[in-house]
Coordinates of C-alpha atoms and ligand atoms in Angstrom, one line a residue:
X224 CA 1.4 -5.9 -19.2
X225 CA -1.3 -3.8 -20.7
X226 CA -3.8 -4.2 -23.5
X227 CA -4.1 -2.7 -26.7
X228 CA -6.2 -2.9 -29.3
X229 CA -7.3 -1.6 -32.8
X230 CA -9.8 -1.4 -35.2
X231 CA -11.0 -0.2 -38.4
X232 CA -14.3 -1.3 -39.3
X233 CA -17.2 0.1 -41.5
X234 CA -19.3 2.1 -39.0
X235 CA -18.4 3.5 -35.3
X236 CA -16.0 1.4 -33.8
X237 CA -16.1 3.1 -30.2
X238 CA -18.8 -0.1 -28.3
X239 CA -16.2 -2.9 -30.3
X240 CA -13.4 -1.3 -28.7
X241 CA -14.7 -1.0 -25.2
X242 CA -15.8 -4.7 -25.8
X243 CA -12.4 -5.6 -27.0
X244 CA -10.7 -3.4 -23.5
X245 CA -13.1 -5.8 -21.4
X246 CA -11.9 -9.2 -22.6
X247 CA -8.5 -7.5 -22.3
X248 CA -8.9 -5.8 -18.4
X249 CA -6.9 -8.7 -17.3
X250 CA -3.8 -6.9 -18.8
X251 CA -4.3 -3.8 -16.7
X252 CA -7.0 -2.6 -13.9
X253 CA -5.1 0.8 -13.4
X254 CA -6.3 2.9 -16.6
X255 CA -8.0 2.8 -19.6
X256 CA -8.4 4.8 -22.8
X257 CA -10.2 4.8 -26.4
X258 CA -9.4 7.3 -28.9
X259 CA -11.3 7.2 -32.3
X260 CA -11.2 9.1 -35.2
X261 CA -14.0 10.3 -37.9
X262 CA -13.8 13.4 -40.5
X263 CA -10.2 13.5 -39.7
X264 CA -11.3 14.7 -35.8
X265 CA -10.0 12.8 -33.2
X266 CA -12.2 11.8 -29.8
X267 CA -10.6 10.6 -27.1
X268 CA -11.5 9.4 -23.5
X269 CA -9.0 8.0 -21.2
X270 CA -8.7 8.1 -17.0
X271 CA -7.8 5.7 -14.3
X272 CA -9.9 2.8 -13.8
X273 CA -11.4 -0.3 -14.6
X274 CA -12.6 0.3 -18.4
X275 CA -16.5 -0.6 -16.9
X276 CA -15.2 2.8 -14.3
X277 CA -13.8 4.9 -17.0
X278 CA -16.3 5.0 -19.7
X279 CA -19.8 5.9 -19.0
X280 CA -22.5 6.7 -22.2
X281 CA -22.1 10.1 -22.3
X282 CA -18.0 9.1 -23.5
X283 CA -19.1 6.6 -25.6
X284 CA -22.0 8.7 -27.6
X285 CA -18.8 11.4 -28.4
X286 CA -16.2 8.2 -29.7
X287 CA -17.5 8.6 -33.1
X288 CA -15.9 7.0 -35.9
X289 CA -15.0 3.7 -37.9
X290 CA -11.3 3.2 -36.1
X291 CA -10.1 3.9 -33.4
X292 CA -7.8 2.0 -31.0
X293 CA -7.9 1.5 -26.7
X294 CA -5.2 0.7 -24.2
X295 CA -5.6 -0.5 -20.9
X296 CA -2.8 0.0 -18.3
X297 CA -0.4 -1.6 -16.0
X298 CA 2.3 0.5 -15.5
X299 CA 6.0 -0.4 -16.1
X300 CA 7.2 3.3 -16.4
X301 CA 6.9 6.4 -15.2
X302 CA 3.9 7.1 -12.7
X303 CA 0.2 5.7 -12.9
X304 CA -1.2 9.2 -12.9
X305 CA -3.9 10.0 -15.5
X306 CA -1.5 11.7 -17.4
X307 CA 0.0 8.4 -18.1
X308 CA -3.1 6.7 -19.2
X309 CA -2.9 5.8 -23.3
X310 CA -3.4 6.2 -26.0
X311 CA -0.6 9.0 -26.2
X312 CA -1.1 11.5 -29.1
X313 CA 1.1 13.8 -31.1
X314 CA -0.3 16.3 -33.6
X315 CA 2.4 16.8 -35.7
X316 CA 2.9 14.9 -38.6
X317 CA -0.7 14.0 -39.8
X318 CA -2.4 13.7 -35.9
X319 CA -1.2 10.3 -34.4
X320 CA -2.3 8.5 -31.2
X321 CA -0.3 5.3 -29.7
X322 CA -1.1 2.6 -27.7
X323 CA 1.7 0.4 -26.4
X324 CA 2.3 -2.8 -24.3
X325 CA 5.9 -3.6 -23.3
X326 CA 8.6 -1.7 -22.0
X327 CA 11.6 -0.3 -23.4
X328 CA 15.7 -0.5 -21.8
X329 CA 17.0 2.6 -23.6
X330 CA 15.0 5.4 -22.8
X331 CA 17.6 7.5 -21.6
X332 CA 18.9 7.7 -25.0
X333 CA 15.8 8.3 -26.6
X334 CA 15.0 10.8 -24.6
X335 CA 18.0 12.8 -24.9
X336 CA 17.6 12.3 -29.0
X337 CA 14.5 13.5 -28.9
X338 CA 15.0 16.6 -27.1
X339 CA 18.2 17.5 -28.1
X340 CA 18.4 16.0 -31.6
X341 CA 14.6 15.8 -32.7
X342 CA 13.8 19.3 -31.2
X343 CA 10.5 17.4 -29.5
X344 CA 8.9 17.6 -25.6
X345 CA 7.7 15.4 -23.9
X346 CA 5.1 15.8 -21.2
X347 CA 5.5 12.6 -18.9
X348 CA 8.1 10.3 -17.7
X349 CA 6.1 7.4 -19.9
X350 CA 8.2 5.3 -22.0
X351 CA 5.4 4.4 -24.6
X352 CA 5.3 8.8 -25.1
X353 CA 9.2 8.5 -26.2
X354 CA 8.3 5.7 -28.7
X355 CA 5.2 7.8 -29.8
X356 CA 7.6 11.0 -30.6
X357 CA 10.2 8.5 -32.4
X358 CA 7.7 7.3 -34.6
X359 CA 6.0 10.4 -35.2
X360 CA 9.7 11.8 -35.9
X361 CA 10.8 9.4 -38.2
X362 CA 7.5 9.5 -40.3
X363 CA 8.4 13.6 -40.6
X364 CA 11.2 12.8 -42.0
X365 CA 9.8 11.0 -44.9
X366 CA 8.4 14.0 -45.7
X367 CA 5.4 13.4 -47.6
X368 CA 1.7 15.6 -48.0
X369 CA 0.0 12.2 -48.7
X370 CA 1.9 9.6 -47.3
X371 CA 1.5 6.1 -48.4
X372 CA 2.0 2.5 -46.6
X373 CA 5.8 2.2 -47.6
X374 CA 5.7 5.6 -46.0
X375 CA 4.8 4.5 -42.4
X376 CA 7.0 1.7 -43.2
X377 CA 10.0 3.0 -43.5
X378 CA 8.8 4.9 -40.6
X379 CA 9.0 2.0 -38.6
X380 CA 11.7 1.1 -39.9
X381 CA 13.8 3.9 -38.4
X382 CA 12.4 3.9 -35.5
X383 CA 13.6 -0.2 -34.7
X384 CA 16.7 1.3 -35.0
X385 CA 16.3 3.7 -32.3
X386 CA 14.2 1.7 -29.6
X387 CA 15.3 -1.1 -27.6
X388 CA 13.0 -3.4 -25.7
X389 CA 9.2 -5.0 -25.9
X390 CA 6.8 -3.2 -27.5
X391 CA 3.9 -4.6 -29.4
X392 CA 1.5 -1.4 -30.5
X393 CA -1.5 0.0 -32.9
X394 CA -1.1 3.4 -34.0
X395 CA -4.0 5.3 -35.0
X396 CA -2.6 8.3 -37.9
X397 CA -5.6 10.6 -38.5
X398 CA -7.2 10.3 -42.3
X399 CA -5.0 7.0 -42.6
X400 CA -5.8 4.6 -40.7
X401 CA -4.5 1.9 -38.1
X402 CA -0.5 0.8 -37.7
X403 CA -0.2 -2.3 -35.9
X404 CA 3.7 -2.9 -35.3
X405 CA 5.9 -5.8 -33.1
X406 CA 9.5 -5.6 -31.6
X407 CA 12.0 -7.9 -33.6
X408 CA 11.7 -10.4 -31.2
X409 CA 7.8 -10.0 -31.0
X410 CA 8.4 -10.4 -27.1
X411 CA 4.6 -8.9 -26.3
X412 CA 2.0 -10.7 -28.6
X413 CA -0.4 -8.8 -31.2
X414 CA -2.4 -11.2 -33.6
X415 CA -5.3 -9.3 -35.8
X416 CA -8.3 -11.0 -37.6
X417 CA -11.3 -9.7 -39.7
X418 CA -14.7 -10.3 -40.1
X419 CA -17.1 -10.0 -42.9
X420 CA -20.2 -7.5 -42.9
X421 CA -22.5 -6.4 -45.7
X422 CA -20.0 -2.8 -46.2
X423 CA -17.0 -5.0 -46.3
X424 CA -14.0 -6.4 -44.6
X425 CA -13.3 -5.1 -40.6
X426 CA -10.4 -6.0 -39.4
X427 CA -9.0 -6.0 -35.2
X428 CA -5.5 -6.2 -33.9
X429 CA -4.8 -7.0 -30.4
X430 CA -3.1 -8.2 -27.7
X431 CA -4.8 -11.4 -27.1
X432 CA -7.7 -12.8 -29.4
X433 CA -9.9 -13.3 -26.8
X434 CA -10.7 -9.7 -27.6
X435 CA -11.1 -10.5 -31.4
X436 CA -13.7 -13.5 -30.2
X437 CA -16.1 -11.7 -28.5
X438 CA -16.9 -9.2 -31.5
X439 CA -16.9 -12.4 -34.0
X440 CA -13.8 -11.6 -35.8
X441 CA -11.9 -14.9 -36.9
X442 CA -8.0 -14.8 -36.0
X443 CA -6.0 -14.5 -39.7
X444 CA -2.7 -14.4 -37.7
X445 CA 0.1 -13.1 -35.2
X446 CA 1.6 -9.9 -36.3
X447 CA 5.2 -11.1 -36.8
X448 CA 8.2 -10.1 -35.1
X449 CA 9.4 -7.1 -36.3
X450 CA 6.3 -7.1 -38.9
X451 CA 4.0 -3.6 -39.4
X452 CA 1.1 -4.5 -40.5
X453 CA -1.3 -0.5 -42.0
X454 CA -5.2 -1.0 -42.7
X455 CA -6.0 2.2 -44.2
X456 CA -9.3 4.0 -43.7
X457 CA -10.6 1.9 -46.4
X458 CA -9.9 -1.2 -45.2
X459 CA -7.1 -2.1 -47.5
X460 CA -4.2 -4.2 -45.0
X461 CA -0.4 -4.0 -46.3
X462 CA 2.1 -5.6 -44.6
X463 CA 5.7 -5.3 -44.0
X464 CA 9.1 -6.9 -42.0
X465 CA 10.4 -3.3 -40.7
X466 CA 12.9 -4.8 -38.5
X467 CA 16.2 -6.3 -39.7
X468 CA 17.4 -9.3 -37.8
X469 CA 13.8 -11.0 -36.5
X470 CA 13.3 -14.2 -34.3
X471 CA 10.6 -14.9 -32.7
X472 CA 10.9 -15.0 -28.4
X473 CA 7.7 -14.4 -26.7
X474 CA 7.8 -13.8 -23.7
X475 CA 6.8 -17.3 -21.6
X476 CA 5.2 -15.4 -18.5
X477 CA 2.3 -14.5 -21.0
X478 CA 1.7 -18.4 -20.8
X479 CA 2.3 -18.4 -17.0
X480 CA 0.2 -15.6 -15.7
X481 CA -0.6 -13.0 -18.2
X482 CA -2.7 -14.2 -20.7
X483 CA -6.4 -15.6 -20.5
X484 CA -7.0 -19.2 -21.1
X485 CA -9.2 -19.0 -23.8
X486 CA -6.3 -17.3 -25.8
X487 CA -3.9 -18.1 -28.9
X488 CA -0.8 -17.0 -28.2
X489 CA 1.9 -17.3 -31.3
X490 CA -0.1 -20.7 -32.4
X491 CA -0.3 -22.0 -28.9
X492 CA -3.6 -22.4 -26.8
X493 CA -2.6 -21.2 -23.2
X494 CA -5.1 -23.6 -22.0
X495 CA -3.2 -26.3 -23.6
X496 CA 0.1 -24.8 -22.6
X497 CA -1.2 -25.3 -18.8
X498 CA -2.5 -28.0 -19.0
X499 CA 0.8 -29.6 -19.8
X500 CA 3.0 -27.4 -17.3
X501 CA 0.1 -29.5 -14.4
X502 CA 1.2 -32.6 -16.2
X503 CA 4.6 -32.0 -16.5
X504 CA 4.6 -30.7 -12.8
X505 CA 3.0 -34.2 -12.0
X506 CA 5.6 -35.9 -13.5
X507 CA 8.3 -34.3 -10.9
X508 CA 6.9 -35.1 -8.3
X509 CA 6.2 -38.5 -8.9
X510 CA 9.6 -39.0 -9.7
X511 CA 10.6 -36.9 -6.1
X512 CA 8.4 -38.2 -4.3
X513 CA 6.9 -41.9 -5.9
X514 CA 5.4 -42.5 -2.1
X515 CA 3.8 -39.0 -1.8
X516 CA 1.1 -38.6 0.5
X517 CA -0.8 -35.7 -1.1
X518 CA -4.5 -35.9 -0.1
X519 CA -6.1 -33.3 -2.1
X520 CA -5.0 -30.6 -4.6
X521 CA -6.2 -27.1 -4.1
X522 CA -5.5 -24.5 -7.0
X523 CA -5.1 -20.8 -5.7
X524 CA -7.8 -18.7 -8.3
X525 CA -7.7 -17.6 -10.4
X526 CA -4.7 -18.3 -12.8
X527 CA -3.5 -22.0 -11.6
X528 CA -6.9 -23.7 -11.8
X529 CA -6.1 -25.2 -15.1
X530 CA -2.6 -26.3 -14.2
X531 CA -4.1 -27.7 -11.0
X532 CA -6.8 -29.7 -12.7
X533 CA -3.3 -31.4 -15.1
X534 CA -1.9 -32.1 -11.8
X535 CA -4.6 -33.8 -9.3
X536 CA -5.2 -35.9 -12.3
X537 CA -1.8 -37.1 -13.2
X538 CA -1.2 -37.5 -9.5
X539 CA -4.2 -39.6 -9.4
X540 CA -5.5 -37.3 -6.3
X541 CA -8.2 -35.3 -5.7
X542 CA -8.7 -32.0 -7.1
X543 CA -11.1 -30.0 -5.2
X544 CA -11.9 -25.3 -5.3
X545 CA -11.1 -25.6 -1.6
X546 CA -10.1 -21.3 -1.8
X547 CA -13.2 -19.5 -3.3
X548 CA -12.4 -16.1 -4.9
X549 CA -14.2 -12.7 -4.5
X550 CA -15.3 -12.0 -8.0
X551 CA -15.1 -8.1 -7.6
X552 CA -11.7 -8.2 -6.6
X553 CA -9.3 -8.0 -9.5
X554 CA -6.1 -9.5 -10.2
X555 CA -3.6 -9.1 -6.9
X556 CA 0.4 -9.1 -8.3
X557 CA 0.0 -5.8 -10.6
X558 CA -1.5 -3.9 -8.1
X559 CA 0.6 -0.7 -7.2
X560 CA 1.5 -1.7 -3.8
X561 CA 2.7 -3.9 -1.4
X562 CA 0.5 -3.2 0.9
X563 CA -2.7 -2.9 -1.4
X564 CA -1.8 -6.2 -3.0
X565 CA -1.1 -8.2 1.0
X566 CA -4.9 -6.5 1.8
X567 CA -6.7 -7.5 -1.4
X568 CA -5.1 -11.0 -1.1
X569 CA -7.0 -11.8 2.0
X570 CA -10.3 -9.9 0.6
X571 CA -9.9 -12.2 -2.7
X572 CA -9.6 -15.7 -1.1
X573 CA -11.3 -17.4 1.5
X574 CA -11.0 -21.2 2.4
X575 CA -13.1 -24.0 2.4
X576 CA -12.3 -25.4 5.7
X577 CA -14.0 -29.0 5.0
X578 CA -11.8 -29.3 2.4
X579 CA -8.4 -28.7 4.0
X580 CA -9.2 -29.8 8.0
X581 CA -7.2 -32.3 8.6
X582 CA -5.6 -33.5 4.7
X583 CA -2.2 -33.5 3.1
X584 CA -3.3 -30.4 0.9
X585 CA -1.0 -29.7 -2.4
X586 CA -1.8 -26.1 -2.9
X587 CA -0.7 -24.8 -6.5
X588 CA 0.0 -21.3 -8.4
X589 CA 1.1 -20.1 -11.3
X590 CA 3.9 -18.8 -10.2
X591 CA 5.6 -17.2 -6.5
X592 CA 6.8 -13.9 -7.5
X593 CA 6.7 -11.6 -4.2
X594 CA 5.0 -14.2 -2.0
X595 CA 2.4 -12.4 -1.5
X596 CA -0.4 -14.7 -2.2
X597 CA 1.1 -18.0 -1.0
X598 CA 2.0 -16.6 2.6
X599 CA -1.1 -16.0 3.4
X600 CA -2.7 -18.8 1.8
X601 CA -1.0 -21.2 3.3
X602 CA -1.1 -19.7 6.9
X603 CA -4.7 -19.6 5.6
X604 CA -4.9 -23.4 4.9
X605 CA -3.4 -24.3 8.6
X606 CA -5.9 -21.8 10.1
X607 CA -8.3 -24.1 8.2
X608 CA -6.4 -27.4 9.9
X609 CA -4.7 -28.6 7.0
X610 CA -2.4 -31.3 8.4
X611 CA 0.1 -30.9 5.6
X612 CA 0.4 -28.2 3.7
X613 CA 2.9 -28.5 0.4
X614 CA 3.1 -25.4 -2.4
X615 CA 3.6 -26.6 -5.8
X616 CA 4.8 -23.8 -8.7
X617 CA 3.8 -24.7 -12.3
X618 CA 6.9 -22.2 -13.1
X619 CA 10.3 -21.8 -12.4
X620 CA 11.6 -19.7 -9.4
X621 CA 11.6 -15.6 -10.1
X622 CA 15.0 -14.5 -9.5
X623 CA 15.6 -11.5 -12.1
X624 CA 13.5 -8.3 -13.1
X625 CA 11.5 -7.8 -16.3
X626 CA 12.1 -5.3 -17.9
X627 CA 10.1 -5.8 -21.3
X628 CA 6.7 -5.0 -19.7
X629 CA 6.0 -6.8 -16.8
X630 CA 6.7 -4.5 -13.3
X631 CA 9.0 -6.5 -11.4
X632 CA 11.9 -3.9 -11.3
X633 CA 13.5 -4.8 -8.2
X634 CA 14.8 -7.9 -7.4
X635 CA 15.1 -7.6 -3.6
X636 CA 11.5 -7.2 -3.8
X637 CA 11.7 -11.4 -5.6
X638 CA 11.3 -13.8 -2.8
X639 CA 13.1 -16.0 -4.5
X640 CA 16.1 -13.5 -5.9
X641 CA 19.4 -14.7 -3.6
X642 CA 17.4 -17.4 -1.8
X643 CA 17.7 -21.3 -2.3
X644 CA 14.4 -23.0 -2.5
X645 CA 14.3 -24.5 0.9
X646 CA 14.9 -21.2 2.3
X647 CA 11.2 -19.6 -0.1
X648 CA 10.1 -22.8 1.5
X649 CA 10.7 -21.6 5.6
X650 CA 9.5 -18.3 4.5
X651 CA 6.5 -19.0 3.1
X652 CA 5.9 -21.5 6.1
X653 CA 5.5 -24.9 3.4
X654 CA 6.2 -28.1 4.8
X655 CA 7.1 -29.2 0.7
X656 CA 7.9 -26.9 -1.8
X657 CA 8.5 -27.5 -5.1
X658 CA 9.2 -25.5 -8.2
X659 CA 8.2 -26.3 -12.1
X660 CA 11.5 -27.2 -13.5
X661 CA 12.7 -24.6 -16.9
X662 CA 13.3 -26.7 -19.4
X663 CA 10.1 -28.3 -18.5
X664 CA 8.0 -25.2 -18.7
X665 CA 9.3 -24.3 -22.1
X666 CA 8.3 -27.6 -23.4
X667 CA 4.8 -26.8 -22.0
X668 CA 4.4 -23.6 -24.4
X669 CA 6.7 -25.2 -27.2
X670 CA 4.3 -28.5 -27.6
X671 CA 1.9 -26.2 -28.9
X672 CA 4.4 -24.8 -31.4
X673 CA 7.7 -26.3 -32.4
X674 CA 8.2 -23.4 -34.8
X675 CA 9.0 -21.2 -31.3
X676 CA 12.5 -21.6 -31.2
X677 CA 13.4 -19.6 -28.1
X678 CA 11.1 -17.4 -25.1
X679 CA 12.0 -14.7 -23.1
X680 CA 12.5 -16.5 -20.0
X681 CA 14.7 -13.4 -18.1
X682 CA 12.7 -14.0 -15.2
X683 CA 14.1 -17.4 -14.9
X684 CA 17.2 -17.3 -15.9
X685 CA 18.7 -13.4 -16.0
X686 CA 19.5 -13.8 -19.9
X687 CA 17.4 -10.9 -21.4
X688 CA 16.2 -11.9 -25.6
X689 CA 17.4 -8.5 -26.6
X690 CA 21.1 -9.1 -24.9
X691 CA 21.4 -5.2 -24.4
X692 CA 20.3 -4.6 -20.7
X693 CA 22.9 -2.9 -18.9
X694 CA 23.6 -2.7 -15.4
X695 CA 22.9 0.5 -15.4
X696 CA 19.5 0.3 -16.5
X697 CA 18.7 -2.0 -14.1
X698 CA 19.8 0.1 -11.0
X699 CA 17.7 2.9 -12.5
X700 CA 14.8 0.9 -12.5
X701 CA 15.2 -0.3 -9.2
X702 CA 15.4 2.8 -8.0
X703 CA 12.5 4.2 -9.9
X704 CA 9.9 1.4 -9.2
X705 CA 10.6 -0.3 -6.2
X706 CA 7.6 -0.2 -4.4
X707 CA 8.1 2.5 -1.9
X708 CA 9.7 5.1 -5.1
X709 CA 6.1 4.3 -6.5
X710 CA 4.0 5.5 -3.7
X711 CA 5.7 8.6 -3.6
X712 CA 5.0 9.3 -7.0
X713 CA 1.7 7.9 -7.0
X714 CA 1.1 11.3 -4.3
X715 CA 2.7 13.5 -6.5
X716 CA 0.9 12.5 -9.4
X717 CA -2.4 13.7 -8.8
X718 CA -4.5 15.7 -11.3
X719 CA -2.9 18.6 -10.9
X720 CA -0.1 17.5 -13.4
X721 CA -2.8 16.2 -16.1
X722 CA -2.1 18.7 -19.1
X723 CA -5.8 18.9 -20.9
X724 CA -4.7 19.4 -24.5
X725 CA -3.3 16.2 -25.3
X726 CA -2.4 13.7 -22.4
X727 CA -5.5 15.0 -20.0
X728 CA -8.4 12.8 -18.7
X729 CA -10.5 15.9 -19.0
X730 CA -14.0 16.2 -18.7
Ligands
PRP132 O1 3.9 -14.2 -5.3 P1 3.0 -13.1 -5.6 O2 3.7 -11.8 -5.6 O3 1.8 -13.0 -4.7 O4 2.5 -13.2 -7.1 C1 2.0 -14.4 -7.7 C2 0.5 -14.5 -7.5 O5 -0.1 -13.3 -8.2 C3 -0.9 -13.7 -9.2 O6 -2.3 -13.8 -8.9 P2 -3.3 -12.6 -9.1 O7 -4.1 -12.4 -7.9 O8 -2.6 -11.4 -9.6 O9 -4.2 -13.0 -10.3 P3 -5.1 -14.3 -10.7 O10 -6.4 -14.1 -10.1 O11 -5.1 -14.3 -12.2 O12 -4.4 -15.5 -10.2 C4 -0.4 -15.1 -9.6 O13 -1.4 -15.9 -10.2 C5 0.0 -15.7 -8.2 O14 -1.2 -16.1 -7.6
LIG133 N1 2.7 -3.0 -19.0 C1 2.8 -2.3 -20.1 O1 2.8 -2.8 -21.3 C2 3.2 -0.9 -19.9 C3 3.3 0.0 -21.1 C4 4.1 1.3 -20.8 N2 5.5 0.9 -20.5 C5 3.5 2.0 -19.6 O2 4.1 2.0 -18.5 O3 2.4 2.6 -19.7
MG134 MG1 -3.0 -15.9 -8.7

């Protein structure tokens, strides 16, 4: 699930865009990149990293120019290497730079277009590099010295025809401007906004607006599915439906996990949206369990707090930060490893033993995916001398892989994939679990927006939005991103492999 953003403002863009990276780090903690573009010369900085890691001021004094767009990473293909880290670029037509979140399902037959068909190389095994090349392709083809918007457009429009999957992207084409594009089922959000200033109108697309708040931009809108939306170097914004058949399925894990509170997802406040999956949560168990005998409820931090605070209060219980969190440890579940994410669980969170010795503790998460976290936190809360210890899920069991942009490839590595839910429960050593029920979880999000007819809910439920996943793909993925396939790559990935002339974190 990584970050993009992009901008095109009236004076260097390069500080608004590390800004916007930092209200988006959430997205991705293992790279980072900026590219920006003035006088038709592109700069470019981009390395593993935290973005407060990757960018120091001698990077951000050579970022010149009034757009520019930045990714941060979480990889779902190909390796985490450097060479991997976006934007991607392509000089050929007009000098174009891509940053992409999602994932897409038919990149074997991309990849063999490209190189046999479109005559083009690619330098890494990263999906978002095929979709760069497609693009770049297909706006070749229209063949034009000085392109205009329909242009890109039609551009785009090809290039939905080739792709399958999530993708939500900016574009940066050098001279032009910024192309800000969603699949046609707008799985992985993008919303832009402006601001006013005394040159004229700036305007930022991005993954989340918490990243268009912190600059002062006011949201206008999502990008729709299947919409491109080109603010030329100007500032002047077309916009355009590229794709052909378009509904709009976000994907509901954004409201789960992904995105920040404080964000507006497709119309919907995920604050709101967990607030009401607590309530709704409530509501379950009261009708399980009328007589329960819950003493406290303890939200694991970072991402359940707000769900938690719904559900002691509709329980009528306590609600009480019993597990304080390590502030300079980042987010655990898109961590590379197994073993890096059981380590950083135990460095994250640490228990208030007051607040569990001897109670009937409800502990709640966001979600179970690997079990990582709530293993340990309940073995944590008995340590403490919790007398009960129950695990409540604000979401659905994760039984199935995503495969639009979130990295859980393999299913055996799913706690939950083949297993009934008293069997997660013994496993995870609960004396009660109990999961958020679908149906009730989509309500959660869909309060906030009746208009959202459908979500990706694949996770859940194994039916994938773009109903062209095949079997095949899914044993390749397994096999290329379980976790041990990635640590071997991760050795082999080193700097070594990092080509400086256009993919290279070079100094
Ligand atoms: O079952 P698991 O495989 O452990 O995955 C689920 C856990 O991982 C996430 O937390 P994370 O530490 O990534 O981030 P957070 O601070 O936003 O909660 C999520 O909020 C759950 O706590
Ligand atoms: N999580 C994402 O959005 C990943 C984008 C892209 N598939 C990559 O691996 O870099
Ligand atoms: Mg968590």
């Amino acid at each position: 699930m990584c970050g993009v953003v992009g901008i095109v403002g009236k004076s260097d863009v390069n500080l608004q865009i590390y800004d916007a990276l930092t209200m988006l780090q959430h997205r991705g903690q293992d790279a980072a990149g900026i590219m920006t573009c003035q006088d038709g010369r592109l700069a470019q900085h981009k390395a593993n990293g935290l973005v407060s890691d990757v960018f120091r001021t001698r990077h951000m004094q050579r970022l010149v120019g009034n757009y520019g767009i930045g990714h941060v990473r979480y990889p779902t293909a190909g390796s985490s290497g450097p060479a991997q880290a976006q934007p991607f670029y392509v000089n050929s037509p007009y000098g174009i730079a891509l940053a992409h979140n999602g994932n897409l399902t038919n990149t074997e037959e991309v990849e063999r277009e490209l190189l046999q068909t479109d005559l083009r190389h690619m330098n890494t095994d990263s999906d978002s590099e095929l979709l760069l090349n497609v693009f770049a392709h297909e706006l070749l083809k229209q063949n034009k010295a000085k392109p205009q918007p329909e242009d890109f457009f039609n551009a785009i429009r090809a290039m939905h025809k080739r792709v399958r999957g999530g993708y939500a992207c900016v574009a940066m084409i050098a001279n032009y401007g910024i192309i800000a594009f969603r699949d046609a089922h707008g799985i992985r959000p993008l919303v832009y906004g402006s601001r006013e200033t005394e040159n004229g109108t700036e305007y930022m697309i991005a993954s989340e607006s918490v990243a268009l708040d912190v600059s002062g931009y006011t949201i206008e809108r999502d990008v729709a599915p299947g919409e491109a939306i080109f603010i030329s170097t100007e500032g002047e914004l077309h916009s355009a439906i590229c794709a052909e058949e378009v509904s709009l399925s976000p994907c509901i894990f954004e409201h789960v996990y992904f995105a920040r509170p404080d964000s507006i997802i497709d119309g919907v406040s995920v604050y709101k949206s967990r607030l009401r999956q607590g309530e709704r949560l409530a509501e379950k168990i009261l009708r399980e369990r009328p007589e329960h005998d819950i003493d406290v409820v303890i939200p694991i931090p970072d991402s359940s707090r707000v769900a938690g605070q719904a559900l002691a209060h509709n329980l009528n219980v306590k609600f009480r930060e019993g597990l304080v969190k390590n502030r300079y440890i980042g987010r655990t579940f898109i961590m590379p490893g197994q073993q890096q994410r059981k380590k950083s669980v135990r460095q994250k969170l640490n228990a208030i033993e007051l607040e569990f010795k001897g109670k009937n503790v409800m502990l709640v998460d966001d979600s179970i995916v690997r079990g990582t976290t709530c293993q340990q936190i309940i073995q944590m809360a008995r340590d403490a001398g919790a007398n009960k210890v129950y695990f409540a899920s604000a979401a659905p069991a994760v039984k199935f892989p995503n495969v639009y942009g979130i990295d859980m490839p393999s299913a055996s590595e799913l706690i939950a994939s083949g297993q009934s839910d008293e069997e997660v429960c013994k496993e995870i050593g609960a004396d009660w679990l109990l999961y958020q029920d679908l149906d009730d979880l989509v309500a959660a999000s869909q309060d906030g927006n009746p208009d959202i007819a459908q979500f990706d809910c694949s996770v859940f439920t194994g039916e994938y939005i773009t109903g062209d996943v095949d079997e095949q793909y899914f044993a390749k993925l397994e096999a290329a991103r379980n976790d041990s396939a990635k640590a071997k790559k991760a050795v082999s990935s080193d700097d070594t492999a990092v080509i400086g002339l256009h993919n290279g974190a070079v100094e």
